[in-house]
PDB file of C-alpha atoms and ligand atoms in Angstrom:
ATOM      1  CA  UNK A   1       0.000   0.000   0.000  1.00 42.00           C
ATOM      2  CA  UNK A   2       1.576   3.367  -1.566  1.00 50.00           C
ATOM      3  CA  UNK A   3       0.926   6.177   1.655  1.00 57.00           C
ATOM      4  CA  UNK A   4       0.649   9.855   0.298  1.00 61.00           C
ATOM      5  CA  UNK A   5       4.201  10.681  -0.373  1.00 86.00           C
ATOM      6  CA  UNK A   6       4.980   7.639  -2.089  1.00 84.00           C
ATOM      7  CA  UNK A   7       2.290   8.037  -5.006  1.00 86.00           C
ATOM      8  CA  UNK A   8       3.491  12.083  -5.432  1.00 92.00           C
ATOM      9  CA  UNK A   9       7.213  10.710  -5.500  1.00 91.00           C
ATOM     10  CA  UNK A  10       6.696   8.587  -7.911  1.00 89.00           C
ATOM     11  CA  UNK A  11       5.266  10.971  -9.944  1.00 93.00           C
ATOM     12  CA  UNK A  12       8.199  13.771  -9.006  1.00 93.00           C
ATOM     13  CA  UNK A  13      10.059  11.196 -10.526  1.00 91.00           C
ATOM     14  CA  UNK A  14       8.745  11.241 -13.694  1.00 93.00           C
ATOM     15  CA  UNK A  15       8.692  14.919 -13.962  1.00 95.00           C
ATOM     16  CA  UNK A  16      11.767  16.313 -12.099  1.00 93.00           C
ATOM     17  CA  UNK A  17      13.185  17.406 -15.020  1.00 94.00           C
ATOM     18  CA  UNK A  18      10.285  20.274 -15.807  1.00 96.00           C
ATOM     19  CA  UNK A  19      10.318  21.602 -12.237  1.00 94.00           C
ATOM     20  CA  UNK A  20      13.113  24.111 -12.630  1.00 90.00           C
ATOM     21  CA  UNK A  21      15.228  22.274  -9.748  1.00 91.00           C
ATOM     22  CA  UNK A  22      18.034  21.711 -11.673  1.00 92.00           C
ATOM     23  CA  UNK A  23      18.355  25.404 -12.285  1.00 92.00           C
ATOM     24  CA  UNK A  24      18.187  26.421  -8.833  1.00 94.00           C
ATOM     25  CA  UNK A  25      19.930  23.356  -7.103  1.00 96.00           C
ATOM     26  CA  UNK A  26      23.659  24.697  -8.410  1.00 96.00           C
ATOM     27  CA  UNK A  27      23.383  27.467  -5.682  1.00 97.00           C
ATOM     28  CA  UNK A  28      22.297  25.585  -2.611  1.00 98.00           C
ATOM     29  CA  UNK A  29      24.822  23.320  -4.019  1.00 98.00           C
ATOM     30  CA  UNK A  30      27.383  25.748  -2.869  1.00 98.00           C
ATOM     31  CA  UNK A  31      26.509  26.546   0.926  1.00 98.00           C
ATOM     32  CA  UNK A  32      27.011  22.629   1.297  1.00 98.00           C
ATOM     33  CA  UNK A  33      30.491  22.321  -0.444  1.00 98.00           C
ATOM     34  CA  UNK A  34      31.332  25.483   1.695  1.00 97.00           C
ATOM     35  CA  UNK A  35      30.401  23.581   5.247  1.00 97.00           C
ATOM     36  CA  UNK A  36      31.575  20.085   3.923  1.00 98.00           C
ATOM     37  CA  UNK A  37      35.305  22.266   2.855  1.00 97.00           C
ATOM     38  CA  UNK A  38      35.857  23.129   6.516  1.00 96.00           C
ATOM     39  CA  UNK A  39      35.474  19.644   8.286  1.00 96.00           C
ATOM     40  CA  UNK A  40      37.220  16.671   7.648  1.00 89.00           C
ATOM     41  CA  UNK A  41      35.393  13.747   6.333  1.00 97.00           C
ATOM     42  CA  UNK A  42      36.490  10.518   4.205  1.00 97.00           C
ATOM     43  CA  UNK A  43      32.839   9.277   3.887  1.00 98.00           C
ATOM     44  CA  UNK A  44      29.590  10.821   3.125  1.00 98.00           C
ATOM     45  CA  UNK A  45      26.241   9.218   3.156  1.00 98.00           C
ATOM     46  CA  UNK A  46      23.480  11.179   0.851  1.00 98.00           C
ATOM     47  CA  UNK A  47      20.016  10.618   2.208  1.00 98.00           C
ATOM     48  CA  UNK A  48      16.640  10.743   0.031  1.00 97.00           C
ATOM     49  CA  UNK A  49      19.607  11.254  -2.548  1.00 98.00           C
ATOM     50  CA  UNK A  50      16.969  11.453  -5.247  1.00 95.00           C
ATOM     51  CA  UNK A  51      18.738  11.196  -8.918  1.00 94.00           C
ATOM     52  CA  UNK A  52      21.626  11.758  -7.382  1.00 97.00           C
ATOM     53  CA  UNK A  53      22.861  14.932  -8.620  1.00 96.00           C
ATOM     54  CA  UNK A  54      24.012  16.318  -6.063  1.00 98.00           C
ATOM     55  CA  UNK A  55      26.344  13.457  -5.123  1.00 98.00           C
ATOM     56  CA  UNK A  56      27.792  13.475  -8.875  1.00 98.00           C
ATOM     57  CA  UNK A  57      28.906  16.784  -7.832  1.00 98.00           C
ATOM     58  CA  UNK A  58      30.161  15.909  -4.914  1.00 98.00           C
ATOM     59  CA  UNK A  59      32.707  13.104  -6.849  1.00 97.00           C
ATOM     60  CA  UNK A  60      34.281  15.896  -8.861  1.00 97.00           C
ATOM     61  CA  UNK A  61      34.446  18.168  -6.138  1.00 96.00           C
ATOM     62  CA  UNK A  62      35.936  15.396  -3.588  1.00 97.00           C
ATOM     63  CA  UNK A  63      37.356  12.771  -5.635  1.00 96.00           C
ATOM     64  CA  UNK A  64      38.657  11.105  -2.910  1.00 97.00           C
ATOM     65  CA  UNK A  65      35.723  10.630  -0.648  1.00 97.00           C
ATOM     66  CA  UNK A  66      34.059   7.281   0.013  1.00 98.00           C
ATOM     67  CA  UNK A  67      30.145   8.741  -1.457  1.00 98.00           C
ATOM     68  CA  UNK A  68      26.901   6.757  -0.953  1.00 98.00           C
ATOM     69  CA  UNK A  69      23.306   7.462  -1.294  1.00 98.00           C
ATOM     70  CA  UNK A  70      19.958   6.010  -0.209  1.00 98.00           C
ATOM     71  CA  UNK A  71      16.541   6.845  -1.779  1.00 96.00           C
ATOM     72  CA  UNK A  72      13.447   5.379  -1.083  1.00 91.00           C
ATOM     73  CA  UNK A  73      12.283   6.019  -4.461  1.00 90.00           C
ATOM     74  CA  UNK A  74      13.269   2.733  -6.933  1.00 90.00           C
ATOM     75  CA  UNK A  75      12.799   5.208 -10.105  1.00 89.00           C
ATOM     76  CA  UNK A  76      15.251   7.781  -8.480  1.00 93.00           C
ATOM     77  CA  UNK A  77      17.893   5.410  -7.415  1.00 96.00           C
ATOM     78  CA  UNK A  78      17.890   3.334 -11.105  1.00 96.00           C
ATOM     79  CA  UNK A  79      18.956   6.807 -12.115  1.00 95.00           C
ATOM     80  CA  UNK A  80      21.667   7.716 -10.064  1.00 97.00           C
ATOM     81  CA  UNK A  81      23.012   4.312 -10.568  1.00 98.00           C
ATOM     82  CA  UNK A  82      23.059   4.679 -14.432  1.00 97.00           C
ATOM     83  CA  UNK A  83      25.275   7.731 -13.446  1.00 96.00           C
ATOM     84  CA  UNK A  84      28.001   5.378 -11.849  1.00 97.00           C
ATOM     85  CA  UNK A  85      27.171   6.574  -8.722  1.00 98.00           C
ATOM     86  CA  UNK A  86      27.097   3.940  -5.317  1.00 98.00           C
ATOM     87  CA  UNK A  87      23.267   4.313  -4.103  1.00 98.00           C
ATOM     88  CA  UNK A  88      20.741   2.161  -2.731  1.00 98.00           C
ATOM     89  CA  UNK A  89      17.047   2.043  -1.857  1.00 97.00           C
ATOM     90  CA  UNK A  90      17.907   0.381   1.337  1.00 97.00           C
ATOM     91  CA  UNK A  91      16.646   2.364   4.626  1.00 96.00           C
ATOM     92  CA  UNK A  92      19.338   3.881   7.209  1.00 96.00           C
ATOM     93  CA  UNK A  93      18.888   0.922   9.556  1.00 95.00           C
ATOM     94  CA  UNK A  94      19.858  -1.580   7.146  1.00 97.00           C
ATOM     95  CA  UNK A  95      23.318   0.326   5.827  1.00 96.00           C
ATOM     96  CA  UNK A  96      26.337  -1.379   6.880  1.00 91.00           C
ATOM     97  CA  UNK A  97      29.541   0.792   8.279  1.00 94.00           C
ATOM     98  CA  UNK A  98      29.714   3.953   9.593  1.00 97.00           C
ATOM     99  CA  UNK A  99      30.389   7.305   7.828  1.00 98.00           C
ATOM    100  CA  UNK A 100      31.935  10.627   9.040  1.00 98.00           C
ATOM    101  CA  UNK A 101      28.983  13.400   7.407  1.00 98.00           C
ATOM    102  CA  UNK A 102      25.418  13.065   6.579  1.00 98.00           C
ATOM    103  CA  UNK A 103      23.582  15.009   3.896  1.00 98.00           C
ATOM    104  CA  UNK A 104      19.820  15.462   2.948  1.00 98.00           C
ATOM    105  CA  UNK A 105      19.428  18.401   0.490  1.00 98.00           C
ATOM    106  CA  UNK A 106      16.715  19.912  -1.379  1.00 97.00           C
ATOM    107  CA  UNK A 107      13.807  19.313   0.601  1.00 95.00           C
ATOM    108  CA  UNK A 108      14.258  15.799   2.050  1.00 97.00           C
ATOM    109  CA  UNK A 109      13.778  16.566   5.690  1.00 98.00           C
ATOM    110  CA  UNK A 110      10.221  18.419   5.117  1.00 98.00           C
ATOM    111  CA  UNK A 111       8.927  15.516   3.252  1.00 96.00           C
ATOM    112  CA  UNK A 112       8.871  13.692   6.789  1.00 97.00           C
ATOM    113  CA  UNK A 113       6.161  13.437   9.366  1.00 96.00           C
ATOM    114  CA  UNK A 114       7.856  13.814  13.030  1.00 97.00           C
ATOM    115  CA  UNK A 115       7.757  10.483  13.888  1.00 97.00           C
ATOM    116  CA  UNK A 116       9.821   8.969  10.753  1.00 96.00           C
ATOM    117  CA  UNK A 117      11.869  12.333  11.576  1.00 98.00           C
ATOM    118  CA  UNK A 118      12.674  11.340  15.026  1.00 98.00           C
ATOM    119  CA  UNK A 119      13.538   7.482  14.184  1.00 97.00           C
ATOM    120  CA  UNK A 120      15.654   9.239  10.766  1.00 98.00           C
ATOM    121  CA  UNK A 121      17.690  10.930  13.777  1.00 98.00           C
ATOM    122  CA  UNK A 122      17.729   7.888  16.138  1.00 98.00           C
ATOM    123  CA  UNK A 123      18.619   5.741  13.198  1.00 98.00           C
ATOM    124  CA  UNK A 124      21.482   7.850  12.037  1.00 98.00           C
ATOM    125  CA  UNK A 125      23.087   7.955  14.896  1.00 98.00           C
ATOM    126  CA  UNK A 126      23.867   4.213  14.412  1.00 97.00           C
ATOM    127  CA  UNK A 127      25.505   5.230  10.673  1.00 98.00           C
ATOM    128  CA  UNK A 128      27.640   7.860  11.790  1.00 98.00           C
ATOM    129  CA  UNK A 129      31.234   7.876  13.497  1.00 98.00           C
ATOM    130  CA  UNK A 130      31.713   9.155  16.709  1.00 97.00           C
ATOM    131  CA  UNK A 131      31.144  13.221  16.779  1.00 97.00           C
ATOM    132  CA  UNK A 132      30.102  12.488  13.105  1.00 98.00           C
ATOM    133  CA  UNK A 133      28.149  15.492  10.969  1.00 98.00           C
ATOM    134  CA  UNK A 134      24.823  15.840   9.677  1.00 98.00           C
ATOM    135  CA  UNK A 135      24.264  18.880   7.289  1.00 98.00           C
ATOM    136  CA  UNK A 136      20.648  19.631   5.810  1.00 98.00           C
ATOM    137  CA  UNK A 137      18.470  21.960   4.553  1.00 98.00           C
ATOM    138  CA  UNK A 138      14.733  22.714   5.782  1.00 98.00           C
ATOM    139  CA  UNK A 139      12.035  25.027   4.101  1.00 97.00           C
ATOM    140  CA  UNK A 140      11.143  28.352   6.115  1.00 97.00           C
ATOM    141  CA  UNK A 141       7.850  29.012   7.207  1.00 96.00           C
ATOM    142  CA  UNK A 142       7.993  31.447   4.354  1.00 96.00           C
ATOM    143  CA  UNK A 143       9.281  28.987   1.658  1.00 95.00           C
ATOM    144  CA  UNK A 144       5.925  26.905   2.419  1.00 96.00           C
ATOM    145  CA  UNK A 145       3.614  29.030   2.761  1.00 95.00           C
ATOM    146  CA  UNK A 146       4.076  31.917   0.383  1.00 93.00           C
ATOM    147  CA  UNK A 147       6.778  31.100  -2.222  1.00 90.00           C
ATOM    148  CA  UNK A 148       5.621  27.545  -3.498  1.00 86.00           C
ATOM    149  CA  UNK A 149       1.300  27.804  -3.046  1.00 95.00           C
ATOM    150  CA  UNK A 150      -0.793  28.030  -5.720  1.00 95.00           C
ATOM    151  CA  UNK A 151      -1.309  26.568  -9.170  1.00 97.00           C
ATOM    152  CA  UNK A 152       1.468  25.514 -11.870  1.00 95.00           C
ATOM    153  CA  UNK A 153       1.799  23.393 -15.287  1.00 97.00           C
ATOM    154  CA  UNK A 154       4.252  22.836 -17.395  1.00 97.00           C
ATOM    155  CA  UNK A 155       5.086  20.403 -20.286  1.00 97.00           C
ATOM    156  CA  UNK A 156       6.775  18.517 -23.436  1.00 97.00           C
ATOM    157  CA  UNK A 157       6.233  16.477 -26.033  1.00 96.00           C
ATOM    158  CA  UNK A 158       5.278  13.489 -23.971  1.00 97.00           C
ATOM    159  CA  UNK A 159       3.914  14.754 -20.797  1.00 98.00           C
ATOM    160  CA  UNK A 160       1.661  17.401 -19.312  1.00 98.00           C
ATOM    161  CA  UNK A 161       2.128  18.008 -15.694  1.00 98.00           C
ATOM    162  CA  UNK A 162      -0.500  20.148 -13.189  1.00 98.00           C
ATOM    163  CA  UNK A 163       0.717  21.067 -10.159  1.00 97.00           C
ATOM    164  CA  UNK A 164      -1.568  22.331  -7.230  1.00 98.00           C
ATOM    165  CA  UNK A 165      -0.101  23.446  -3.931  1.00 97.00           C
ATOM    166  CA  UNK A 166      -1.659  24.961  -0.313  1.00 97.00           C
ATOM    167  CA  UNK A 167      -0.366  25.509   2.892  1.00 98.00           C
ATOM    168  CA  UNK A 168      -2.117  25.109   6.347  1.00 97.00           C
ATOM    169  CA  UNK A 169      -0.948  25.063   9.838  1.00 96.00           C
ATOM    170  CA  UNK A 170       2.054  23.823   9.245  1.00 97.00           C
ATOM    171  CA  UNK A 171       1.631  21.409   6.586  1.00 97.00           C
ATOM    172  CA  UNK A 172       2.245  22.311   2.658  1.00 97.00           C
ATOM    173  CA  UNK A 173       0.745  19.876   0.151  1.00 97.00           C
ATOM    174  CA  UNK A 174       1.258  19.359  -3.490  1.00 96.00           C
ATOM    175  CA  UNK A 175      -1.440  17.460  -6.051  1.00 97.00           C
ATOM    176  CA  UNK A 176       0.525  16.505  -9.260  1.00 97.00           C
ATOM    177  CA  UNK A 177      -1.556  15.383 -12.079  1.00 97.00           C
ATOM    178  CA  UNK A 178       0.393  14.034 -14.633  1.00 98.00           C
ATOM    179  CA  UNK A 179      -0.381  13.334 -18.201  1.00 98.00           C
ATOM    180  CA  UNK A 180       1.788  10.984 -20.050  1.00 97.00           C
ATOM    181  CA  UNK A 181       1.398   9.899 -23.910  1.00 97.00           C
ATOM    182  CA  UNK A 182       1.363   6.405 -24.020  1.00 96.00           C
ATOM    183  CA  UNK A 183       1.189   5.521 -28.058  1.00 95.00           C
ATOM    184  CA  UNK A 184      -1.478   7.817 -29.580  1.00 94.00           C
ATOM    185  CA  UNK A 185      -3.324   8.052 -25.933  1.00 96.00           C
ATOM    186  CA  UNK A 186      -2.756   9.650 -22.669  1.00 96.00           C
ATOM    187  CA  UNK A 187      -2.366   7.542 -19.550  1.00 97.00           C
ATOM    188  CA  UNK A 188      -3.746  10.036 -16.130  1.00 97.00           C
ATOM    189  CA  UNK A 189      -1.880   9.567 -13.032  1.00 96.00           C
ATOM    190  CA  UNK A 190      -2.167  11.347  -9.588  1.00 96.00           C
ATOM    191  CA  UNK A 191       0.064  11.728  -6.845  1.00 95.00           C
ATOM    192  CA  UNK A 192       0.223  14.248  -3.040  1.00 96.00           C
ATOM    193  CA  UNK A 193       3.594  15.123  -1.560  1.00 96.00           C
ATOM    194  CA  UNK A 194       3.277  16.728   1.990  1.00 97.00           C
ATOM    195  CA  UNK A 195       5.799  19.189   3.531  1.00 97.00           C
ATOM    196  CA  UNK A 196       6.055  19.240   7.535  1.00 98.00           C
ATOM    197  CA  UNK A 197       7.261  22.757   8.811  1.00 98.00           C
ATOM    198  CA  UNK A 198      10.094  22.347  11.048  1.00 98.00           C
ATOM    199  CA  UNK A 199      11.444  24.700  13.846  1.00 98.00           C
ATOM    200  CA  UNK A 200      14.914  25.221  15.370  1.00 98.00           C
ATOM    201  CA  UNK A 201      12.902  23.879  19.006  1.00 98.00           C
ATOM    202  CA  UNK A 202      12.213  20.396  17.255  1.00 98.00           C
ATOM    203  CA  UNK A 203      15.951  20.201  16.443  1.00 98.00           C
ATOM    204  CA  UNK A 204      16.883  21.479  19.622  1.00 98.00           C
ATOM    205  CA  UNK A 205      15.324  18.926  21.739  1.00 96.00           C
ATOM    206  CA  UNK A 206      16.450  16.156  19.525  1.00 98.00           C
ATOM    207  CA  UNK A 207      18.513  13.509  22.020  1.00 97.00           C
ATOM    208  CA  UNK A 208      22.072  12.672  21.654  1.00 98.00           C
ATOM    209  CA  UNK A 209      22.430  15.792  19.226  1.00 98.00           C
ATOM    210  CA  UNK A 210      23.352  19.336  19.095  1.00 98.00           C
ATOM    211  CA  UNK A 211      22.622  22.596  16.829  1.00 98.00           C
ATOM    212  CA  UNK A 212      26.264  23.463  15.288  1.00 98.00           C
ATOM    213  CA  UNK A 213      25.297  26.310  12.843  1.00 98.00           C
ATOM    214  CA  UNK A 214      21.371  27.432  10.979  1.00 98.00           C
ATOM    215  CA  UNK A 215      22.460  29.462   7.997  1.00 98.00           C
ATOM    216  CA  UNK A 216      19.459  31.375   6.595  1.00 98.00           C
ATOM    217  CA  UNK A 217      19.384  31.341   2.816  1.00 97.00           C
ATOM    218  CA  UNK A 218      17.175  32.986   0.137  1.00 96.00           C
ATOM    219  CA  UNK A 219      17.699  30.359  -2.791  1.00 96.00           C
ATOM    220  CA  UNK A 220      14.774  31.814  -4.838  1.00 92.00           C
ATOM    221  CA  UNK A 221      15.750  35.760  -3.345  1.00 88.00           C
ATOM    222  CA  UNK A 222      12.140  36.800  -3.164  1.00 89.00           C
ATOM    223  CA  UNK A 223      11.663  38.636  -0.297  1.00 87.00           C
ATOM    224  CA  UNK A 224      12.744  36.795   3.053  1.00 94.00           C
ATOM    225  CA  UNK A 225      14.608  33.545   3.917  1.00 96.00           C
ATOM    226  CA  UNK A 226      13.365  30.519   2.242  1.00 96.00           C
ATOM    227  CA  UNK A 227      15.126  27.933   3.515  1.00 97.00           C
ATOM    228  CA  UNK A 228      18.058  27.114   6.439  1.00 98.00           C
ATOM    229  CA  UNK A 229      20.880  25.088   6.344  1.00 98.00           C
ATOM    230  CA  UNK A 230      21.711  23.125   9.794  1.00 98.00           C
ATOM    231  CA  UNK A 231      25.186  21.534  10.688  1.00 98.00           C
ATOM    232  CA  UNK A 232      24.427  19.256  13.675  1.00 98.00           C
ATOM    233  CA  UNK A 233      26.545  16.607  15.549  1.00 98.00           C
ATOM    234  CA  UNK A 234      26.173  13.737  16.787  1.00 98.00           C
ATOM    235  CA  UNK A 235      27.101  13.895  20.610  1.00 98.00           C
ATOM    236  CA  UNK A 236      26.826  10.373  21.648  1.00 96.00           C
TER     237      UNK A 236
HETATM  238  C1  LIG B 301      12.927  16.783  -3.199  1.00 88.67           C
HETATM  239  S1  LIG B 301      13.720  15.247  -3.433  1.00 88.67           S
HETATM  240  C2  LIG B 301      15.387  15.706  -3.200  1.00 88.67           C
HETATM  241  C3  LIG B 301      16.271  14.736  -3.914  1.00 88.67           C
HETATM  242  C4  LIG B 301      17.750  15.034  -3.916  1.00 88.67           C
HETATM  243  N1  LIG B 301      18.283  15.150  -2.576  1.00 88.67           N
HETATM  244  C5  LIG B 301      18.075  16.229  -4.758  1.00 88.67           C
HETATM  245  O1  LIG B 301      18.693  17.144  -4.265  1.00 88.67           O
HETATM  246  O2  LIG B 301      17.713  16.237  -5.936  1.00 88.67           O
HETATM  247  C6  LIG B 301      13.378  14.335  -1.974  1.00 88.67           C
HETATM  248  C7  LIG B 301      13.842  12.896  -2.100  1.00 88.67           C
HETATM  249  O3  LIG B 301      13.694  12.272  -0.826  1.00 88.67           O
HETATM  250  C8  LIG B 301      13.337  10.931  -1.059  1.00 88.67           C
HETATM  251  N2  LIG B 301      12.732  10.438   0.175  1.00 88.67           N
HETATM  252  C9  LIG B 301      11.594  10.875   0.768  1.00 88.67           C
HETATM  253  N3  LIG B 301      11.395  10.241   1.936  1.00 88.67           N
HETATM  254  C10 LIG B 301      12.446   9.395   2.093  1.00 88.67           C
HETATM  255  C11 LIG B 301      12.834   8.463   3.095  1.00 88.67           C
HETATM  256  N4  LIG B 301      12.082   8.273   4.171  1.00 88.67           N
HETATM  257  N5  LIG B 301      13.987   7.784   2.939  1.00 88.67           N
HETATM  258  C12 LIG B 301      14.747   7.959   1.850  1.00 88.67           C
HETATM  259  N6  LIG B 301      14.436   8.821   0.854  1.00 88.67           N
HETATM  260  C13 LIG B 301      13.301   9.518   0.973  1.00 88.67           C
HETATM  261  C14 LIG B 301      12.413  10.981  -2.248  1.00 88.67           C
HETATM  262  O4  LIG B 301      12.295   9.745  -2.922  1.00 88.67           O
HETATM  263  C15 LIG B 301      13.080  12.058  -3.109  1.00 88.67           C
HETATM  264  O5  LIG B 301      13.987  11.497  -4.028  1.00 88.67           O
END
């Protein structure tokens, strides 16, 4: 049984490449390679590592490292693979070895209610070293609820996509309806994503961790912050 994220993943999927994320994902990009240049790390786990762009990046920009990714998402990680690129769809409990930094970029960490946030945290703890890192980004309040809400559509020769979005107490959620041409007809899919609000107090009172840096950031520079970066360690 698919919950609510999974069907609108699968259909983010299909589409990621009309969404305008590859435009913008160069600059956020950029705050992470600027944290991950000032600590020392050999190994890097990528979670919800999607198509795995950003850790194709990462391998030219820290050829050295030992790089792996997890995804839930089978479409997402078939992709990243075809790039050469060490991922898996198998969840953070099941990963062998331990790794010195943690990622989840673009998104990941709103896409989880609290409980699978707390056991992503508890769980993690188990993957990284000693003192080990975990670097993310989290959508503002503003980034949910005013930059992303309302009605979009976009498409090419082989699919039409509609994108509906709304934001209320704390929860954003995006409709996709996708349209895509299968022979001479059109085969209707639908899909929700949900986005959970986060606060600096949730991270705060997270157990066995602590708040290194939040670095505001306007990625879309419309008005106030959209998003925040956290560095946070593991403390035992
Ligand atoms: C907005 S995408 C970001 C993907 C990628 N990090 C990027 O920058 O392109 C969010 C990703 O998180 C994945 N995801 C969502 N929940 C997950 C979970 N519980 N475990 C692993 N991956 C998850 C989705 O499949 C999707 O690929």
């Amino acid at each position: 049984m698919l919950n609510d994220n999974q069907s609108g993943l699968e259909i983010y999927a299909k589409v990621e490449d009309l969404l305008g994320v590859y435009e913008v994902a160069p600059k956020l990009y950029r705050y992470y390679y600027d944290t991950l240049e000032d600590l020392s790390f050999n190994s890097l786990l990528d979670i919800g590592c999607g198509s795995g762009h950003f850790l194709k990046s990462l391998k030219l920009k820290f050829p050295s490292k030992r790089l792996y990714g997890i995804d839930k998402s089978r479409v997402m990680v078939e992709r990243a693979k075809s790039f050469g690129l060490d991922v898996s769809t198998k969840r953070l409990h099941e990963l062998d070895g331990k790794f010195d930094i943690a990622t989840a970029i673009f998104d990941m960490i709103n896409y989880l209610k609290q409980d699978e946030l707390e056991s992503l945290f508890r769980d993690l703890r188990e993957s990284l070293m000693d003192s080990g890192y975990f670097l993310f980004d989290i959508n503002s309040e503003f980034g949910l609820s005013e930059l992303a809400v309302g009605s979009f559509s976009t498409e090419d020769e082989n699919r039409f996509i509609a994108i509906e979005s709304d934001y209320q107490e704390g929860i954003y959620e995006s409709h996709f309806t996708l349209f895509e041409r299968v022979g001479s007809l059109y085969r209707r899919s639908h899909g929700v994503i949900k986005q959970y609000l986060y606060r600096k107090e949730f991270f705060q009172t997270l157990d066995g961790w602590k708040i290194i840096e939040i670095l505001p950031i306007k990625l879309y520079d419309m008005g106030a912050y959209d998003k925040e970066i956290y560095l946070m360690q593991k403390i035992y």
